[in-house]
């Protein structure tokens, strides 16, 4: 059993990171931290510096708290990639941050967390900004 955190370094996902670390430790299961970037943020040498920094910081934070943590950086559409990676690593829980945008904003702009909740075949935990 393992958990996957969809992470992008923004404040909403920082709260989700804290939750995911606690979840991983409580249930003694590995935590996969995934970020999905645009093609232009990757080159043959690896991700751009900002992505590398926030992923390393997340990994250090989880490891220092006692979690068994792995980081994954992928390119593609975030909503589809989260579900694909959760399946690939046989995760039984996906943890995502969710902003407090209005329903109208989510309707027009879409929402990774909404897509994941509707299409995932495992448990999805949404951590909101106010959590």
PDB file of C-alpha atoms in Angstrom:
ATOM      1  CA  UNK A   1       0.000   0.000   0.000  1.00  0.00           C
ATOM      2  CA  UNK A   2       1.210   3.488  -0.764  1.00  0.00           C
ATOM      3  CA  UNK A   3       0.028   7.063  -1.216  1.00  0.00           C
ATOM      4  CA  UNK A   4       0.563   9.542  -4.018  1.00  0.00           C
ATOM      5  CA  UNK A   5       0.654  13.289  -3.430  1.00  0.00           C
ATOM      6  CA  UNK A   6       0.023  15.569  -6.404  1.00  0.00           C
ATOM      7  CA  UNK A   7       2.352  18.456  -5.584  1.00  0.00           C
ATOM      8  CA  UNK A   8       3.266  21.734  -7.249  1.00  0.00           C
ATOM      9  CA  UNK A   9       4.949  23.750  -4.499  1.00  0.00           C
ATOM     10  CA  UNK A  10       2.083  26.250  -4.130  1.00  0.00           C
ATOM     11  CA  UNK A  11       0.549  27.020  -0.705  1.00  0.00           C
ATOM     12  CA  UNK A  12      -2.442  24.737  -1.344  1.00  0.00           C
ATOM     13  CA  UNK A  13      -0.169  21.812  -2.056  1.00  0.00           C
ATOM     14  CA  UNK A  14       2.004  22.643   0.981  1.00  0.00           C
ATOM     15  CA  UNK A  15      -0.980  21.894   3.221  1.00  0.00           C
ATOM     16  CA  UNK A  16      -1.533  18.701   1.247  1.00  0.00           C
ATOM     17  CA  UNK A  17       2.159  17.825   1.726  1.00  0.00           C
ATOM     18  CA  UNK A  18       1.810  18.147   5.501  1.00  0.00           C
ATOM     19  CA  UNK A  19      -1.286  15.956   5.419  1.00  0.00           C
ATOM     20  CA  UNK A  20       0.402  13.378   3.155  1.00  0.00           C
ATOM     21  CA  UNK A  21       3.436  13.146   5.421  1.00  0.00           C
ATOM     22  CA  UNK A  22       1.232  12.547   8.475  1.00  0.00           C
ATOM     23  CA  UNK A  23      -0.829   9.995   6.515  1.00  0.00           C
ATOM     24  CA  UNK A  24       2.271   8.142   5.344  1.00  0.00           C
ATOM     25  CA  UNK A  25       3.730   7.946   8.834  1.00  0.00           C
ATOM     26  CA  UNK A  26       0.430   7.019  10.503  1.00  0.00           C
ATOM     27  CA  UNK A  27      -0.232   4.148   8.085  1.00  0.00           C
ATOM     28  CA  UNK A  28       3.442   3.197   7.709  1.00  0.00           C
ATOM     29  CA  UNK A  29       3.300   3.308   3.928  1.00  0.00           C
ATOM     30  CA  UNK A  30       5.560   4.833   1.289  1.00  0.00           C
ATOM     31  CA  UNK A  31       4.729   8.298   0.003  1.00  0.00           C
ATOM     32  CA  UNK A  32       5.211   9.175  -3.657  1.00  0.00           C
ATOM     33  CA  UNK A  33       5.369  12.904  -4.331  1.00  0.00           C
ATOM     34  CA  UNK A  34       4.503  13.701  -7.941  1.00  0.00           C
ATOM     35  CA  UNK A  35       4.824  16.956  -9.797  1.00  0.00           C
ATOM     36  CA  UNK A  36       3.711  17.330 -13.383  1.00  0.00           C
ATOM     37  CA  UNK A  37       5.466  19.995 -15.425  1.00  0.00           C
ATOM     38  CA  UNK A  38       5.171  21.469 -18.890  1.00  0.00           C
ATOM     39  CA  UNK A  39       7.476  20.187 -21.618  1.00  0.00           C
ATOM     40  CA  UNK A  40       9.361  23.506 -21.605  1.00  0.00           C
ATOM     41  CA  UNK A  41      10.223  23.002 -17.917  1.00  0.00           C
ATOM     42  CA  UNK A  42      12.172  19.835 -18.747  1.00  0.00           C
ATOM     43  CA  UNK A  43      15.315  19.367 -20.736  1.00  0.00           C
ATOM     44  CA  UNK A  44      17.596  16.388 -21.239  1.00  0.00           C
ATOM     45  CA  UNK A  45      19.532  17.398 -18.116  1.00  0.00           C
ATOM     46  CA  UNK A  46      16.420  17.410 -15.905  1.00  0.00           C
ATOM     47  CA  UNK A  47      13.740  19.807 -14.650  1.00  0.00           C
ATOM     48  CA  UNK A  48      14.254  23.539 -14.313  1.00  0.00           C
ATOM     49  CA  UNK A  49      15.802  24.840 -11.107  1.00  0.00           C
ATOM     50  CA  UNK A  50      12.542  25.985  -9.443  1.00  0.00           C
ATOM     51  CA  UNK A  51      10.943  22.547  -9.886  1.00  0.00           C
ATOM     52  CA  UNK A  52      14.050  20.774  -8.625  1.00  0.00           C
ATOM     53  CA  UNK A  53      14.178  23.044  -5.561  1.00  0.00           C
ATOM     54  CA  UNK A  54      10.577  22.591  -4.440  1.00  0.00           C
ATOM     55  CA  UNK A  55      10.722  18.826  -4.999  1.00  0.00           C
ATOM     56  CA  UNK A  56      13.954  18.511  -3.026  1.00  0.00           C
ATOM     57  CA  UNK A  57      12.468  20.620  -0.227  1.00  0.00           C
ATOM     58  CA  UNK A  58       9.362  18.406  -0.123  1.00  0.00           C
ATOM     59  CA  UNK A  59      11.483  15.263  -0.053  1.00  0.00           C
ATOM     60  CA  UNK A  60      13.659  16.612   2.778  1.00  0.00           C
ATOM     61  CA  UNK A  61      10.600  17.651   4.779  1.00  0.00           C
ATOM     62  CA  UNK A  62       8.952  14.231   4.429  1.00  0.00           C
ATOM     63  CA  UNK A  63      12.135  12.293   5.133  1.00  0.00           C
ATOM     64  CA  UNK A  64      13.030  14.392   8.175  1.00  0.00           C
ATOM     65  CA  UNK A  65       9.553  13.699   9.591  1.00  0.00           C
ATOM     66  CA  UNK A  66      10.160   9.976   9.220  1.00  0.00           C
ATOM     67  CA  UNK A  67       8.286   9.154   6.014  1.00  0.00           C
ATOM     68  CA  UNK A  68       9.584   6.784   3.371  1.00  0.00           C
ATOM     69  CA  UNK A  69       9.441   9.125   0.399  1.00  0.00           C
ATOM     70  CA  UNK A  70      10.033   8.976  -3.346  1.00  0.00           C
ATOM     71  CA  UNK A  71       9.750  11.893  -5.769  1.00  0.00           C
ATOM     72  CA  UNK A  72       8.528  11.691  -9.339  1.00  0.00           C
ATOM     73  CA  UNK A  73       8.670  14.405 -11.996  1.00  0.00           C
ATOM     74  CA  UNK A  74       6.599  13.827 -15.137  1.00  0.00           C
ATOM     75  CA  UNK A  75       5.480  15.877 -18.113  1.00  0.00           C
ATOM     76  CA  UNK A  76       1.959  15.897 -19.487  1.00  0.00           C
ATOM     77  CA  UNK A  77      -1.531  16.883 -18.436  1.00  0.00           C
ATOM     78  CA  UNK A  78      -1.616  16.989 -14.657  1.00  0.00           C
ATOM     79  CA  UNK A  79      -5.093  15.497 -14.251  1.00  0.00           C
ATOM     80  CA  UNK A  80      -4.393  12.457 -16.425  1.00  0.00           C
ATOM     81  CA  UNK A  81      -0.815  11.988 -15.232  1.00  0.00           C
ATOM     82  CA  UNK A  82      -1.820  11.855 -11.548  1.00  0.00           C
ATOM     83  CA  UNK A  83      -4.209   8.988 -12.239  1.00  0.00           C
ATOM     84  CA  UNK A  84      -1.692   7.190 -14.478  1.00  0.00           C
ATOM     85  CA  UNK A  85       1.124   7.423 -11.922  1.00  0.00           C
ATOM     86  CA  UNK A  86      -1.143   6.279  -9.074  1.00  0.00           C
ATOM     87  CA  UNK A  87      -2.010   3.212 -11.112  1.00  0.00           C
ATOM     88  CA  UNK A  88       1.605   2.592 -12.163  1.00  0.00           C
ATOM     89  CA  UNK A  89       2.813   2.621  -8.537  1.00  0.00           C
ATOM     90  CA  UNK A  90      -0.257   0.761  -7.217  1.00  0.00           C
ATOM     91  CA  UNK A  91      -1.229   3.581  -4.845  1.00  0.00           C
ATOM     92  CA  UNK A  92      -4.355   3.067  -2.777  1.00  0.00           C
ATOM     93  CA  UNK A  93      -4.687   6.772  -1.901  1.00  0.00           C
ATOM     94  CA  UNK A  94      -4.205   9.978  -3.890  1.00  0.00           C
ATOM     95  CA  UNK A  95      -3.838  13.211  -1.936  1.00  0.00           C
ATOM     96  CA  UNK A  96      -4.402  16.526  -3.719  1.00  0.00           C
ATOM     97  CA  UNK A  97      -4.588  20.143  -2.671  1.00  0.00           C
ATOM     98  CA  UNK A  98      -7.680  22.064  -3.622  1.00  0.00           C
ATOM     99  CA  UNK A  99      -7.931  25.821  -3.850  1.00  0.00           C
ATOM    100  CA  UNK A 100     -10.942  27.753  -2.641  1.00  0.00           C
ATOM    101  CA  UNK A 101     -11.794  28.972  -6.135  1.00  0.00           C
ATOM    102  CA  UNK A 102     -15.460  29.435  -6.868  1.00  0.00           C
ATOM    103  CA  UNK A 103     -17.515  26.745  -8.569  1.00  0.00           C
ATOM    104  CA  UNK A 104     -17.734  28.989 -11.629  1.00  0.00           C
ATOM    105  CA  UNK A 105     -13.914  29.291 -11.793  1.00  0.00           C
ATOM    106  CA  UNK A 106     -13.570  25.510 -11.579  1.00  0.00           C
ATOM    107  CA  UNK A 107     -16.195  25.069 -14.287  1.00  0.00           C
ATOM    108  CA  UNK A 108     -14.390  27.345 -16.745  1.00  0.00           C
ATOM    109  CA  UNK A 109     -10.787  26.666 -15.753  1.00  0.00           C
ATOM    110  CA  UNK A 110     -11.125  23.025 -14.803  1.00  0.00           C
ATOM    111  CA  UNK A 111      -9.690  21.450 -11.719  1.00  0.00           C
ATOM    112  CA  UNK A 112      -7.087  18.731 -11.388  1.00  0.00           C
ATOM    113  CA  UNK A 113      -8.552  17.678  -8.046  1.00  0.00           C
ATOM    114  CA  UNK A 114     -12.077  17.411  -9.505  1.00  0.00           C
ATOM    115  CA  UNK A 115     -10.857  15.306 -12.430  1.00  0.00           C
ATOM    116  CA  UNK A 116      -8.853  13.031 -10.150  1.00  0.00           C
ATOM    117  CA  UNK A 117     -11.785  12.571  -7.768  1.00  0.00           C
ATOM    118  CA  UNK A 118     -14.100  11.634 -10.639  1.00  0.00           C
ATOM    119  CA  UNK A 119     -11.748   9.270 -12.471  1.00  0.00           C
ATOM    120  CA  UNK A 120      -9.468   7.646  -9.899  1.00  0.00           C
ATOM    121  CA  UNK A 121     -10.079   4.038  -8.938  1.00  0.00           C
ATOM    122  CA  UNK A 122      -8.700   4.535  -5.439  1.00  0.00           C
ATOM    123  CA  UNK A 123      -9.436   6.791  -2.477  1.00  0.00           C
ATOM    124  CA  UNK A 124      -8.890  10.508  -3.145  1.00  0.00           C
ATOM    125  CA  UNK A 125      -8.319  12.920  -0.272  1.00  0.00           C
ATOM    126  CA  UNK A 126      -8.685  16.631  -1.036  1.00  0.00           C
ATOM    127  CA  UNK A 127      -6.945  19.031   1.317  1.00  0.00           C
ATOM    128  CA  UNK A 128      -8.329  22.556   1.067  1.00  0.00           C
ATOM    129  CA  UNK A 129      -6.586  25.832   1.834  1.00  0.00           C
ATOM    130  CA  UNK A 130      -8.649  26.243   4.981  1.00  0.00           C
ATOM    131  CA  UNK A 131      -7.899  22.720   6.312  1.00  0.00           C
TER     132      UNK A 131
END
